[in-house]
PDB file of C-alpha atoms and ligand atoms in Angstrom:
ATOM      1  CA  MET A 189       0.125  -0.051   0.290  1.00  0.00           C
ATOM      2  CA  VAL A 190       1.570   3.681  -1.250  1.00  0.00           C
ATOM      3  CA  ASP A 191       0.759   6.283   1.659  1.00  0.00           C
ATOM      4  CA  LYS A 192       2.745   9.080   0.016  1.00  0.00           C
ATOM      5  CA  ILE A 193       5.245   9.693  -2.745  1.00  0.00           C
ATOM      6  CA  HIS A 194       7.836  12.176  -2.379  1.00  0.00           C
ATOM      7  CA  GLY A 195       5.962  13.447   0.761  1.00  0.00           C
ATOM      8  CA  LEU A 196       2.547  13.873  -1.841  1.00  0.00           C
ATOM      9  CA  THR A 197      -0.192  12.046  -0.945  1.00  0.00           C
ATOM     10  CA  VAL A 198      -2.259  10.318  -3.865  1.00  0.00           C
ATOM     11  CA  GLU A 199      -4.443  13.415  -4.081  1.00  0.00           C
ATOM     12  CA  GLU A 200      -2.633  15.666  -4.238  1.00  0.00           C
ATOM     13  CA  LEU A 201      -0.670  14.263  -7.500  1.00  0.00           C
ATOM     14  CA  GLU A 202      -3.911  14.332  -8.718  1.00  0.00           C
ATOM     15  CA  ARG A 203      -3.951  18.173  -8.636  1.00  0.00           C
ATOM     16  CA  LEU A 204       0.312  18.390  -9.173  1.00  0.00           C
ATOM     17  CA  ASP A 205       1.719  20.345 -12.322  1.00  0.00           C
ATOM     18  CA  VAL A 206       2.029  18.004 -15.210  1.00  0.00           C
ATOM     19  CA  GLY A 207       5.827  18.285 -15.537  1.00  0.00           C
ATOM     20  CA  SER A 208       6.358  17.864 -11.618  1.00  0.00           C
ATOM     21  CA  LEU A 209       3.965  14.631 -12.046  1.00  0.00           C
ATOM     22  CA  ARG A 210       6.198  13.129 -15.045  1.00  0.00           C
ATOM     23  CA  ALA A 211       9.382  13.971 -13.052  1.00  0.00           C
ATOM     24  CA  ILE A 212       7.856  11.783 -10.153  1.00  0.00           C
ATOM     25  CA  LEU A 213       6.465   9.151 -12.204  1.00  0.00           C
ATOM     26  CA  HIS A 214      10.793   8.900 -14.330  1.00  0.00           C
ATOM     27  CA  GLU A 215      12.003   9.150 -10.626  1.00  0.00           C
ATOM     28  CA  ARG A 216      10.434   6.658  -9.201  1.00  0.00           C
ATOM     29  CA  THR A 217      10.464   4.561 -12.330  1.00  0.00           C
ATOM     30  CA  HIS A 218      13.942   5.263 -12.937  1.00  0.00           C
ATOM     31  CA  HIS A 219      14.985   4.393  -8.741  1.00  0.00           C
ATOM     32  CA  GLY A 220      11.939   2.176  -7.903  1.00  0.00           C
ATOM     33  CA  ILE A 221      12.881  -0.313 -10.839  1.00  0.00           C
ATOM     34  CA  GLU A 222      15.399   0.469 -13.254  1.00  0.00           C
ATOM     35  CA  VAL A 223      18.154   0.804 -11.348  1.00  0.00           C
ATOM     36  CA  VAL A 224      17.470  -1.769  -9.443  1.00  0.00           C
ATOM     37  CA  ILE A 225      16.020  -4.639 -11.776  1.00  0.00           C
ATOM     38  CA  TYR A 226      19.104  -5.670 -13.843  1.00  0.00           C
ATOM     39  CA  ARG A 227      20.939  -6.111 -10.200  1.00  0.00           C
ATOM     40  CA  ILE A 228      17.922  -7.982  -9.047  1.00  0.00           C
ATOM     41  CA  LEU A 229      18.399  -9.530 -12.358  1.00  0.00           C
ATOM     42  CA  LYS A 230      21.844 -10.581 -11.805  1.00  0.00           C
ATOM     43  CA  GLY A 231      21.517 -12.040  -8.578  1.00  0.00           C
ATOM     44  CA  LYS A 232      23.698  -9.109  -7.225  1.00  0.00           C
ATOM     45  CA  MET A 233      20.055  -8.068  -4.938  1.00  0.00           C
ATOM     46  CA  GLU A 234      16.956  -8.978  -3.267  1.00  0.00           C
ATOM     47  CA  LYS A 235      14.061  -8.308  -5.000  1.00  0.00           C
ATOM     48  CA  PRO A 236      12.054  -6.050  -2.533  1.00  0.00           C
ATOM     49  CA  PRO A 237       7.921  -6.465  -2.440  1.00  0.00           C
ATOM     50  CA  ASN A 238       6.325  -5.248  -5.227  1.00  0.00           C
ATOM     51  CA  LEU A 239       8.867  -3.786  -6.632  1.00  0.00           C
ATOM     52  CA  GLY A 240       7.668  -0.572  -9.061  1.00  0.00           C
ATOM     53  CA  GLU A 241       5.021   0.190  -6.622  1.00  0.00           C
ATOM     54  CA  GLU A 242       5.434   3.918  -6.822  1.00  0.00           C
ATOM     55  CA  ALA A 243       5.667   4.425 -10.307  1.00  0.00           C
ATOM     56  CA  LYS A 244       1.791   1.213 -10.713  1.00  0.00           C
ATOM     57  CA  VAL A 245       0.472   3.698  -8.421  1.00  0.00           C
ATOM     58  CA  LEU A 246       1.850   7.191 -10.213  1.00  0.00           C
ATOM     59  CA  LEU A 247       1.161   5.623 -14.178  1.00  0.00           C
ATOM     60  CA  ARG A 248      -2.786   5.198 -12.658  1.00  0.00           C
ATOM     61  CA  ILE A 249      -2.502   8.699 -11.740  1.00  0.00           C
ATOM     62  CA  TRP A 250      -1.019   9.546 -15.443  1.00  0.00           C
ATOM     63  CA  GLU A 251      -3.600   7.935 -16.992  1.00  0.00           C
ATOM     64  CA  LYS A 252      -7.164   8.896 -14.742  1.00  0.00           C
ATOM     65  CA  ARG A 253      -5.410  12.339 -15.755  1.00  0.00           C
ATOM     66  CA  GLU A 254      -5.873  11.363 -19.177  1.00  0.00           C
ATOM     67  CA  LEU A 255      -3.000  12.464 -20.213  1.00  0.00           C
ATOM     68  CA  PRO A 256      -1.148  11.052 -22.966  1.00  0.00           C
ATOM     69  CA  MET A 257       0.341   7.740 -22.648  1.00  0.00           C
ATOM     70  CA  ASP A 258       1.702   7.281 -25.926  1.00  0.00           C
ATOM     71  CA  THR A 259       4.662   9.232 -25.296  1.00  0.00           C
ATOM     72  CA  PRO A 260       8.406   7.679 -25.553  1.00  0.00           C
ATOM     73  CA  ASP A 261       8.916   8.528 -22.076  1.00  0.00           C
ATOM     74  CA  ILE A 262       5.904   6.750 -20.961  1.00  0.00           C
ATOM     75  CA  GLU A 263       6.284   3.732 -22.666  1.00  0.00           C
ATOM     76  CA  TRP A 264       9.356   3.640 -20.977  1.00  0.00           C
ATOM     77  CA  VAL A 265       7.866   3.712 -17.826  1.00  0.00           C
ATOM     78  CA  LYS A 266       5.358   1.363 -19.614  1.00  0.00           C
ATOM     79  CA  LYS A 267       7.804  -1.069 -20.171  1.00  0.00           C
ATOM     80  CA  ASN A 268       9.445  -0.910 -16.780  1.00  0.00           C
ATOM     81  CA  ILE A 269       6.395  -1.792 -14.832  1.00  0.00           C
ATOM     82  CA  GLU A 270       6.153  -5.049 -17.061  1.00  0.00           C
ATOM     83  CA  MET A 271       9.171  -6.324 -16.327  1.00  0.00           C
ATOM     84  CA  ALA A 272       8.753  -5.340 -12.695  1.00  0.00           C
ATOM     85  CA  GLU A 273       6.012  -7.308 -12.332  1.00  0.00           C
ATOM     86  CA  LYS A 274       7.712 -10.545 -14.039  1.00  0.00           C
ATOM     87  CA  LEU A 275       9.667 -10.340 -11.153  1.00  0.00           C
ATOM     88  CA  ASN A 276       6.923 -10.203  -8.950  1.00  0.00           C
ATOM     89  CA  ALA A 277       5.271 -13.414  -9.941  1.00  0.00           C
ATOM     90  CA  GLY A 278       8.989 -14.692 -10.055  1.00  0.00           C
ATOM     91  CA  GLU A 279       9.679 -15.211 -13.597  1.00  0.00           C
ATOM     92  CA  THR A 280      12.357 -14.235 -14.853  1.00  0.00           C
ATOM     93  CA  PHE A 281      13.209 -12.701 -18.534  1.00  0.00           C
ATOM     94  CA  ASP A 282      15.869 -11.586 -20.598  1.00  0.00           C
ATOM     95  CA  THR A 283      15.456  -8.089 -21.988  1.00  0.00           C
ATOM     96  CA  GLY A 284      16.945  -9.288 -25.923  1.00  0.00           C
ATOM     97  CA  LEU A 285      18.801  -6.729 -26.172  1.00  0.00           C
ATOM     98  CA  GLU A 286      22.634  -7.549 -27.273  1.00  0.00           C
ATOM     99  CA  LEU A 287      25.503  -5.835 -25.378  1.00  0.00           C
ATOM    100  CA  PRO A 288      27.698  -2.570 -25.986  1.00  0.00           C
ATOM    101  CA  LYS A 289      29.921  -3.634 -28.481  1.00  0.00           C
ATOM    102  CA  PRO A 290      32.987  -1.651 -29.724  1.00  0.00           C
ATOM    103  CA  PHE A 291      32.549   0.987 -32.583  1.00  0.00           C
ATOM    104  CA  SER A 292      34.518  -0.086 -36.079  1.00  0.00           C
ATOM    105  CA  GLU A 293      37.068   1.326 -37.202  1.00  0.00           C
ATOM    106  CA  SER A 294      35.168   3.697 -39.283  1.00  0.00           C
ATOM    107  CA  GLU A 295      32.633   4.172 -36.909  1.00  0.00           C
ATOM    108  CA  MET A 296      35.267   5.043 -35.052  1.00  0.00           C
ATOM    109  CA  ALA A 297      37.101   7.613 -36.976  1.00  0.00           C
ATOM    110  CA  THR A 298      32.828   8.918 -37.401  1.00  0.00           C
ATOM    111  CA  VAL A 299      33.039   9.463 -33.440  1.00  0.00           C
ATOM    112  CA  LYS A 300      36.608  11.338 -33.025  1.00  0.00           C
ATOM    113  CA  LYS A 301      35.343  13.673 -36.157  1.00  0.00           C
ATOM    114  CA  LEU A 302      32.521  14.097 -34.414  1.00  0.00           C
ATOM    115  CA  LEU A 303      33.658  15.176 -31.447  1.00  0.00           C
ATOM    116  CA  TYR A 304      37.007  16.380 -32.011  1.00  0.00           C
ATOM    117  CA  GLY A 305      36.140  18.252 -34.254  1.00  0.00           C
ATOM    118  CA  ARG A 306      33.642  20.564 -33.314  1.00  0.00           C
ATOM    119  CA  ARG A 307      34.537  23.878 -33.329  1.00  0.00           C
ATOM    120  CA  SER A 308      33.228  27.394 -31.705  1.00  0.00           C
ATOM    121  CA  ILE A 309      31.763  29.259 -34.201  1.00  0.00           C
ATOM    122  CA  ARG A 310      30.553  32.719 -34.766  1.00  0.00           C
ATOM    123  CA  GLN A 311      29.161  34.352 -37.771  1.00  0.00           C
ATOM    124  CA  PHE A 312      27.568  32.304 -39.655  1.00  0.00           C
ATOM    125  CA  ARG A 313      25.785  32.675 -43.743  1.00  0.00           C
ATOM    126  CA  ASN A 314      22.918  34.841 -45.077  1.00  0.00           C
ATOM    127  CA  GLU A 315      20.700  31.297 -45.724  1.00  0.00           C
ATOM    128  CA  PRO A 316      18.259  29.415 -44.185  1.00  0.00           C
ATOM    129  CA  VAL A 317      18.596  26.472 -41.690  1.00  0.00           C
ATOM    130  CA  PRO A 318      15.272  23.775 -42.166  1.00  0.00           C
ATOM    131  CA  ASP A 319      12.757  22.766 -39.610  1.00  0.00           C
ATOM    132  CA  TRP A 320      14.468  19.324 -39.740  1.00  0.00           C
ATOM    133  CA  MET A 321      17.878  20.068 -38.840  1.00  0.00           C
ATOM    134  CA  ILE A 322      16.435  21.841 -36.233  1.00  0.00           C
ATOM    135  CA  GLU A 323      14.823  18.987 -34.922  1.00  0.00           C
ATOM    136  CA  GLU A 324      16.973  17.399 -34.920  1.00  0.00           C
ATOM    137  CA  ILE A 325      19.044  18.994 -33.077  1.00  0.00           C
ATOM    138  CA  LEU A 326      16.419  20.066 -30.278  1.00  0.00           C
ATOM    139  CA  TYR A 327      16.486  16.007 -30.122  1.00  0.00           C
ATOM    140  CA  ALA A 328      19.548  15.454 -29.416  1.00  0.00           C
ATOM    141  CA  GLY A 329      19.671  17.793 -26.529  1.00  0.00           C
ATOM    142  CA  LEU A 330      16.877  16.174 -25.380  1.00  0.00           C
ATOM    143  CA  MET A 331      18.158  13.006 -25.473  1.00  0.00           C
ATOM    144  CA  SER A 332      21.860  13.850 -23.262  1.00  0.00           C
ATOM    145  CA  PRO A 333      22.119  12.153 -19.961  1.00  0.00           C
ATOM    146  CA  GLN A 334      20.537  14.111 -16.908  1.00  0.00           C
ATOM    147  CA  GLY A 335      20.874  12.958 -13.382  1.00  0.00           C
ATOM    148  CA  CYS A 336      17.520  11.002 -12.491  1.00  0.00           C
ATOM    149  CA  ASN A 337      15.630  11.334 -15.645  1.00  0.00           C
ATOM    150  CA  VAL A 338      13.555  14.455 -14.648  1.00  0.00           C
ATOM    151  CA  ASP A 339      13.433  15.914 -18.041  1.00  0.00           C
ATOM    152  CA  SER A 340      13.761  19.286 -16.531  1.00  0.00           C
ATOM    153  CA  ARG A 341      14.897  20.698 -20.266  1.00  0.00           C
ATOM    154  CA  ARG A 342      12.985  22.957 -22.522  1.00  0.00           C
ATOM    155  CA  PHE A 343      13.817  24.422 -25.393  1.00  0.00           C
ATOM    156  CA  ILE A 344      13.403  28.497 -27.451  1.00  0.00           C
ATOM    157  CA  VAL A 345      13.891  28.515 -30.702  1.00  0.00           C
ATOM    158  CA  LEU A 346      13.958  32.003 -32.001  1.00  0.00           C
ATOM    159  CA  ARG A 347      14.384  32.393 -36.100  1.00  0.00           C
ATOM    160  CA  ASP A 348      13.305  35.227 -35.436  1.00  0.00           C
ATOM    161  CA  PRO A 349      16.234  38.247 -35.560  1.00  0.00           C
ATOM    162  CA  GLU A 350      13.504  40.743 -33.419  1.00  0.00           C
ATOM    163  CA  LYS A 351      13.761  38.355 -31.015  1.00  0.00           C
ATOM    164  CA  TRP A 352      17.586  38.072 -30.983  1.00  0.00           C
ATOM    165  CA  LYS A 353      17.788  40.991 -29.199  1.00  0.00           C
ATOM    166  CA  LEU A 354      16.389  39.429 -26.086  1.00  0.00           C
ATOM    167  CA  VAL A 355      18.788  37.738 -25.437  1.00  0.00           C
ATOM    168  CA  GLN A 356      21.855  40.023 -24.264  1.00  0.00           C
ATOM    169  CA  SER A 357      25.675  38.079 -25.229  1.00  0.00           C
ATOM    170  CA  ASP A 358      29.081  39.265 -26.507  1.00  0.00           C
ATOM    171  CA  ILE A 359      28.024  37.821 -29.277  1.00  0.00           C
ATOM    172  CA  PRO A 360      26.285  39.182 -31.410  1.00  0.00           C
ATOM    173  CA  LEU A 361      23.776  36.746 -34.294  1.00  0.00           C
ATOM    174  CA  ASP A 362      23.088  37.772 -37.749  1.00  0.00           C
ATOM    175  CA  TYR A 363      22.380  34.897 -39.541  1.00  0.00           C
ATOM    176  CA  GLY A 364      20.886  31.564 -38.272  1.00  0.00           C
ATOM    177  CA  VAL A 365      18.947  30.520 -35.303  1.00  0.00           C
ATOM    178  CA  MET A 366      19.154  31.218 -31.867  1.00  0.00           C
ATOM    179  CA  ILE A 367      18.186  27.644 -29.323  1.00  0.00           C
ATOM    180  CA  ILE A 368      18.158  29.178 -25.720  1.00  0.00           C
ATOM    181  CA  VAL A 369      17.943  26.302 -23.367  1.00  0.00           C
ATOM    182  CA  CYS A 370      15.428  26.678 -20.505  1.00  0.00           C
ATOM    183  CA  GLN A 371      14.707  24.547 -17.735  1.00  0.00           C
ATOM    184  CA  ASP A 372      11.669  23.725 -15.649  1.00  0.00           C
ATOM    185  CA  ILE A 373      12.421  23.466 -11.525  1.00  0.00           C
ATOM    186  CA  ARG A 374       9.337  22.975 -10.947  1.00  0.00           C
ATOM    187  CA  VAL A 375      10.568  19.823 -11.576  1.00  0.00           C
ATOM    188  CA  TYR A 376      13.660  19.968  -8.942  1.00  0.00           C
ATOM    189  CA  GLN A 377      11.618  21.008  -6.312  1.00  0.00           C
ATOM    190  CA  ALA A 378       9.034  18.297  -6.650  1.00  0.00           C
ATOM    191  CA  LEU A 379      11.467  16.384  -5.648  1.00  0.00           C
ATOM    192  CA  LYS A 380      13.829  18.205  -3.269  1.00  0.00           C
ATOM    193  CA  PHE A 381      16.606  18.334  -5.638  1.00  0.00           C
ATOM    194  CA  ASP A 382      17.593  21.695  -5.522  1.00  0.00           C
ATOM    195  CA  LYS A 383      18.510  21.615  -1.820  1.00  0.00           C
ATOM    196  CA  ALA A 384      19.237  17.522  -2.440  1.00  0.00           C
ATOM    197  CA  ALA A 385      21.627  17.781  -5.694  1.00  0.00           C
ATOM    198  CA  PRO A 386      21.238  21.905  -6.593  1.00  0.00           C
ATOM    199  CA  GLN A 387      24.459  20.574  -9.110  1.00  0.00           C
ATOM    200  CA  ASN A 388      22.730  18.297 -11.246  1.00  0.00           C
ATOM    201  CA  ILE A 389      20.229  21.126 -12.111  1.00  0.00           C
ATOM    202  CA  TYR A 390      22.596  22.836 -14.118  1.00  0.00           C
ATOM    203  CA  PHE A 391      25.013  20.152 -15.483  1.00  0.00           C
ATOM    204  CA  ASP A 392      20.970  18.782 -17.075  1.00  0.00           C
ATOM    205  CA  ALA A 393      20.883  21.815 -18.965  1.00  0.00           C
ATOM    206  CA  ALA A 394      24.576  21.304 -19.762  1.00  0.00           C
ATOM    207  CA  THR A 395      24.381  17.999 -21.096  1.00  0.00           C
ATOM    208  CA  ALA A 396      21.581  19.215 -23.612  1.00  0.00           C
ATOM    209  CA  ALA A 397      23.693  22.052 -24.817  1.00  0.00           C
ATOM    210  CA  ASP A 398      26.389  19.876 -25.257  1.00  0.00           C
ATOM    211  CA  HIS A 399      24.080  17.226 -27.243  1.00  0.00           C
ATOM    212  CA  ILE A 400      22.515  20.780 -29.127  1.00  0.00           C
ATOM    213  CA  CYS A 401      26.698  21.841 -30.223  1.00  0.00           C
ATOM    214  CA  LEU A 402      27.282  17.857 -31.541  1.00  0.00           C
ATOM    215  CA  MET A 403      24.687  16.989 -33.500  1.00  0.00           C
ATOM    216  CA  ALA A 404      24.617  20.925 -35.069  1.00  0.00           C
ATOM    217  CA  HIS A 405      28.953  19.873 -36.125  1.00  0.00           C
ATOM    218  CA  ALA A 406      27.627  16.981 -37.411  1.00  0.00           C
ATOM    219  CA  LEU A 407      25.004  18.578 -39.809  1.00  0.00           C
ATOM    220  CA  GLY A 408      27.564  20.089 -41.109  1.00  0.00           C
ATOM    221  CA  LEU A 409      26.273  23.473 -39.155  1.00  0.00           C
ATOM    222  CA  GLY A 410      27.933  25.803 -36.742  1.00  0.00           C
ATOM    223  CA  ALA A 411      27.402  26.127 -33.244  1.00  0.00           C
ATOM    224  CA  CYS A 412      28.288  28.171 -30.245  1.00  0.00           C
ATOM    225  CA  TRP A 413      26.961  28.106 -26.741  1.00  0.00           C
ATOM    226  CA  LEU A 414      26.718  31.568 -24.930  1.00  0.00           C
ATOM    227  CA  THR A 415      26.139  32.553 -22.004  1.00  0.00           C
ATOM    228  CA  HIS A 416      23.607  35.126 -20.513  1.00  0.00           C
ATOM    229  CA  GLY A 417      22.463  36.630 -17.511  1.00  0.00           C
ATOM    230  CA  GLU A 418      19.417  37.298 -15.602  1.00  0.00           C
ATOM    231  CA  LEU A 419      18.421  40.432 -17.585  1.00  0.00           C
ATOM    232  CA  THR A 420      18.111  37.408 -19.843  1.00  0.00           C
ATOM    233  CA  GLN A 421      16.143  35.317 -18.276  1.00  0.00           C
ATOM    234  CA  LYS A 422      14.053  37.780 -16.733  1.00  0.00           C
ATOM    235  CA  ARG A 423      13.060  39.201 -20.022  1.00  0.00           C
ATOM    236  CA  ILE A 424      12.988  36.051 -21.742  1.00  0.00           C
ATOM    237  CA  ARG A 425      10.002  35.236 -18.801  1.00  0.00           C
ATOM    238  CA  ASN A 426       7.982  38.401 -19.149  1.00  0.00           C
ATOM    239  CA  TYR A 427       8.125  38.832 -23.173  1.00  0.00           C
ATOM    240  CA  PHE A 428       6.834  34.833 -23.635  1.00  0.00           C
ATOM    241  CA  LYS A 429       4.697  35.077 -20.275  1.00  0.00           C
ATOM    242  CA  LEU A 430       6.172  32.177 -18.442  1.00  0.00           C
ATOM    243  CA  PRO A 431       6.225  31.793 -14.554  1.00  0.00           C
ATOM    244  CA  GLU A 432       9.246  32.310 -12.385  1.00  0.00           C
ATOM    245  CA  THR A 433       9.617  28.573 -12.003  1.00  0.00           C
ATOM    246  CA  PHE A 434      10.808  28.994 -15.992  1.00  0.00           C
ATOM    247  CA  VAL A 435      14.669  29.351 -15.774  1.00  0.00           C
ATOM    248  CA  THR A 436      17.040  30.162 -18.766  1.00  0.00           C
ATOM    249  CA  ARG A 437      20.089  28.992 -18.780  1.00  0.00           C
ATOM    250  CA  CYS A 438      22.218  29.774 -21.929  1.00  0.00           C
ATOM    251  CA  HIS A 439      21.685  30.085 -25.791  1.00  0.00           C
ATOM    252  CA  ILE A 440      23.191  28.250 -28.819  1.00  0.00           C
ATOM    253  CA  ILE A 441      23.920  30.130 -31.642  1.00  0.00           C
ATOM    254  CA  VAL A 442      23.173  28.076 -34.896  1.00  0.00           C
ATOM    255  CA  GLY A 443      23.697  28.627 -39.110  1.00  0.00           C
ATOM    256  CA  TRP A 444      25.496  27.554 -41.540  1.00  0.00           C
ATOM    257  CA  PRO A 445      29.012  29.061 -40.699  1.00  0.00           C
ATOM    258  CA  ASP A 446      31.272  31.697 -42.380  1.00  0.00           C
ATOM    259  CA  GLU A 447      34.064  31.108 -40.719  1.00  0.00           C
ATOM    260  CA  SER A 448      36.897  28.841 -40.251  1.00  0.00           C
ATOM    261  CA  PRO A 449      38.420  29.146 -36.692  1.00  0.00           C
ATOM    262  CA  ILE A 450      41.863  27.083 -35.506  1.00  0.00           C
ATOM    263  CA  LYS A 451      40.192  24.838 -33.143  1.00  0.00           C
ATOM    264  CA  SER A 452      41.270  25.973 -29.417  1.00  0.00           C
ATOM    265  CA  GLN A 453      43.114  23.291 -27.971  1.00  0.00           C
ATOM    266  CA  ARG A 454      42.856  21.852 -24.521  1.00  0.00           C
ATOM    267  CA  MET A 455      46.563  21.636 -22.027  1.00  0.00           C
ATOM    268  CA  SER A 456      47.916  17.105 -22.561  1.00  0.00           C
ATOM    269  CA  LEU A 457      45.995  15.185 -21.017  1.00  0.00           C
ATOM    270  CA  LYS A 458      48.798  13.892 -19.102  1.00  0.00           C
ATOM    271  CA  ASP A 459      48.832  16.952 -17.565  1.00  0.00           C
ATOM    272  CA  SER A 460      44.828  16.872 -16.726  1.00  0.00           C
ATOM    273  CA  ILE A 461      44.768  13.207 -14.847  1.00  0.00           C
ATOM    274  CA  VAL A 462      45.663  14.622 -11.256  1.00  0.00           C
ATOM    275  CA  VAL A 463      45.127  10.162  -9.406  1.00  0.00           C
ATOM    276  CA  ASN A 464      44.982   7.617 -11.713  1.00  0.00           C
ATOM    277  CA  GLY A 465      45.809   4.280  -9.620  1.00  0.00           C
TER     278      GLY A 465
HETATM  279  C1  FMN B 225      29.293  27.301 -20.168  1.00  0.00           C
HETATM  280  C2  FMN B 225      30.064  27.371 -21.315  1.00  0.00           C
HETATM  281  C3  FMN B 225      29.919  29.255 -21.696  1.00  0.00           C
HETATM  282  C4  FMN B 225      30.661  29.780 -23.383  1.00  0.00           C
HETATM  283  N1  FMN B 225      30.179  31.164 -23.090  1.00  0.00           N
HETATM  284  C5  FMN B 225      30.986  31.340 -23.962  1.00  0.00           C
HETATM  285  C6  FMN B 225      30.133  33.187 -24.656  1.00  0.00           C
HETATM  286  O1  FMN B 225      29.589  34.087 -23.570  1.00  0.00           O
HETATM  287  N2  FMN B 225      30.683  34.007 -25.148  1.00  0.00           N
HETATM  288  C7  FMN B 225      31.124  32.840 -26.232  1.00  0.00           C
HETATM  289  O2  FMN B 225      31.995  33.991 -27.057  1.00  0.00           O
HETATM  290  N3  FMN B 225      31.951  31.399 -26.090  1.00  0.00           N
HETATM  291  C8  FMN B 225      31.101  31.028 -24.873  1.00  0.00           C
HETATM  292  N4  FMN B 225      31.658  29.761 -24.881  1.00  0.00           N
HETATM  293  C9  FMN B 225      32.229  29.006 -26.198  1.00  0.00           C
HETATM  294  C10 FMN B 225      33.298  28.668 -25.875  1.00  0.00           C
HETATM  295  O3  FMN B 225      34.395  30.427 -25.647  1.00  0.00           O
HETATM  296  C11 FMN B 225      34.168  27.392 -26.221  1.00  0.00           C
HETATM  297  O4  FMN B 225      33.424  26.361 -26.075  1.00  0.00           O
HETATM  298  C12 FMN B 225      35.730  27.515 -26.332  1.00  0.00           C
HETATM  299  O5  FMN B 225      36.311  28.417 -25.856  1.00  0.00           O
HETATM  300  C13 FMN B 225      36.268  26.155 -26.861  1.00  0.00           C
HETATM  301  O6  FMN B 225      35.827  25.862 -28.056  1.00  0.00           O
HETATM  302  P1  FMN B 225      36.149  25.248 -29.134  1.00  0.00           P
HETATM  303  O7  FMN B 225      34.471  24.951 -28.402  1.00  0.00           O
HETATM  304  O8  FMN B 225      36.171  25.930 -30.228  1.00  0.00           O
HETATM  305  O9  FMN B 225      36.620  24.199 -28.432  1.00  0.00           O
HETATM  306  C14 FMN B 225      31.058  29.202 -23.910  1.00  0.00           C
HETATM  307  C15 FMN B 225      31.365  27.492 -23.992  1.00  0.00           C
HETATM  308  C16 FMN B 225      30.589  26.856 -22.080  1.00  0.00           C
HETATM  309  C17 FMN B 225      30.685  25.334 -22.439  1.00  0.00           C
END
């Protein structure tokens, strides 16, 4: 019998904003099933009674509220619950998925081109960036790792040069698209992560921004991660009438490259390894 989840009763969960409910559902699926089930299957851990019970309760609330049941994340929740139910029924199973394998030589060459060939590009040609490319870029951002799979990331895509003026940074954008990486911080408040692991909030935005830059590079576009401050955060919030709990973190300018800078270099790897024991 589940009494409260993250300190909230079923009635409170039924009234909770959707973003926070989704975050709690993801987190309970993640910690309540995903991170333990494969260890249980390997015999490294005892199965707790009613594995995945909280995720089941949350999914019922989600369904009762008539929220979409066929989105990729909810499908993932359902699969996890199915697996947990099998174990609860004394069955065992195999995901049927292959173990990760090393990339082939040519695949590795592509990965290196992606990771080491990327460089910040700050000037762009006056050519339109197709919508499908922006979608591919945003999807890469969304799929980046995130603490407890909370899904806090939100994006604002600005194609209109007039709206670029809302964002203040050291690099002006003449042509291209501006992507603002934002977060709904209610999800962290609901999970109390704003107190327990506040650094994860920034990391979650950063992984998305990094994936965005990498996908832009793979598409032959240039991109640069840019910093903005609180003034920009406020202007964006006010202009788009977004709540206080909606924060912008950074923006990335994307477009067809019109400069070919020397790739910046780092200290030697040897100097960066402090302990290797
Ligand atoms: C957190 C962060 C903030 C950044 N802010 C800015 C910025 O405000 N202006 C800028 O021109 N570049 C900015 N950049 C891009 C860096 O200058 C760039 O990544 C760095 O010089 C390394 O060059 P590379 O990206 O070509 O490897 C930022 C990058 C990161 C990760």
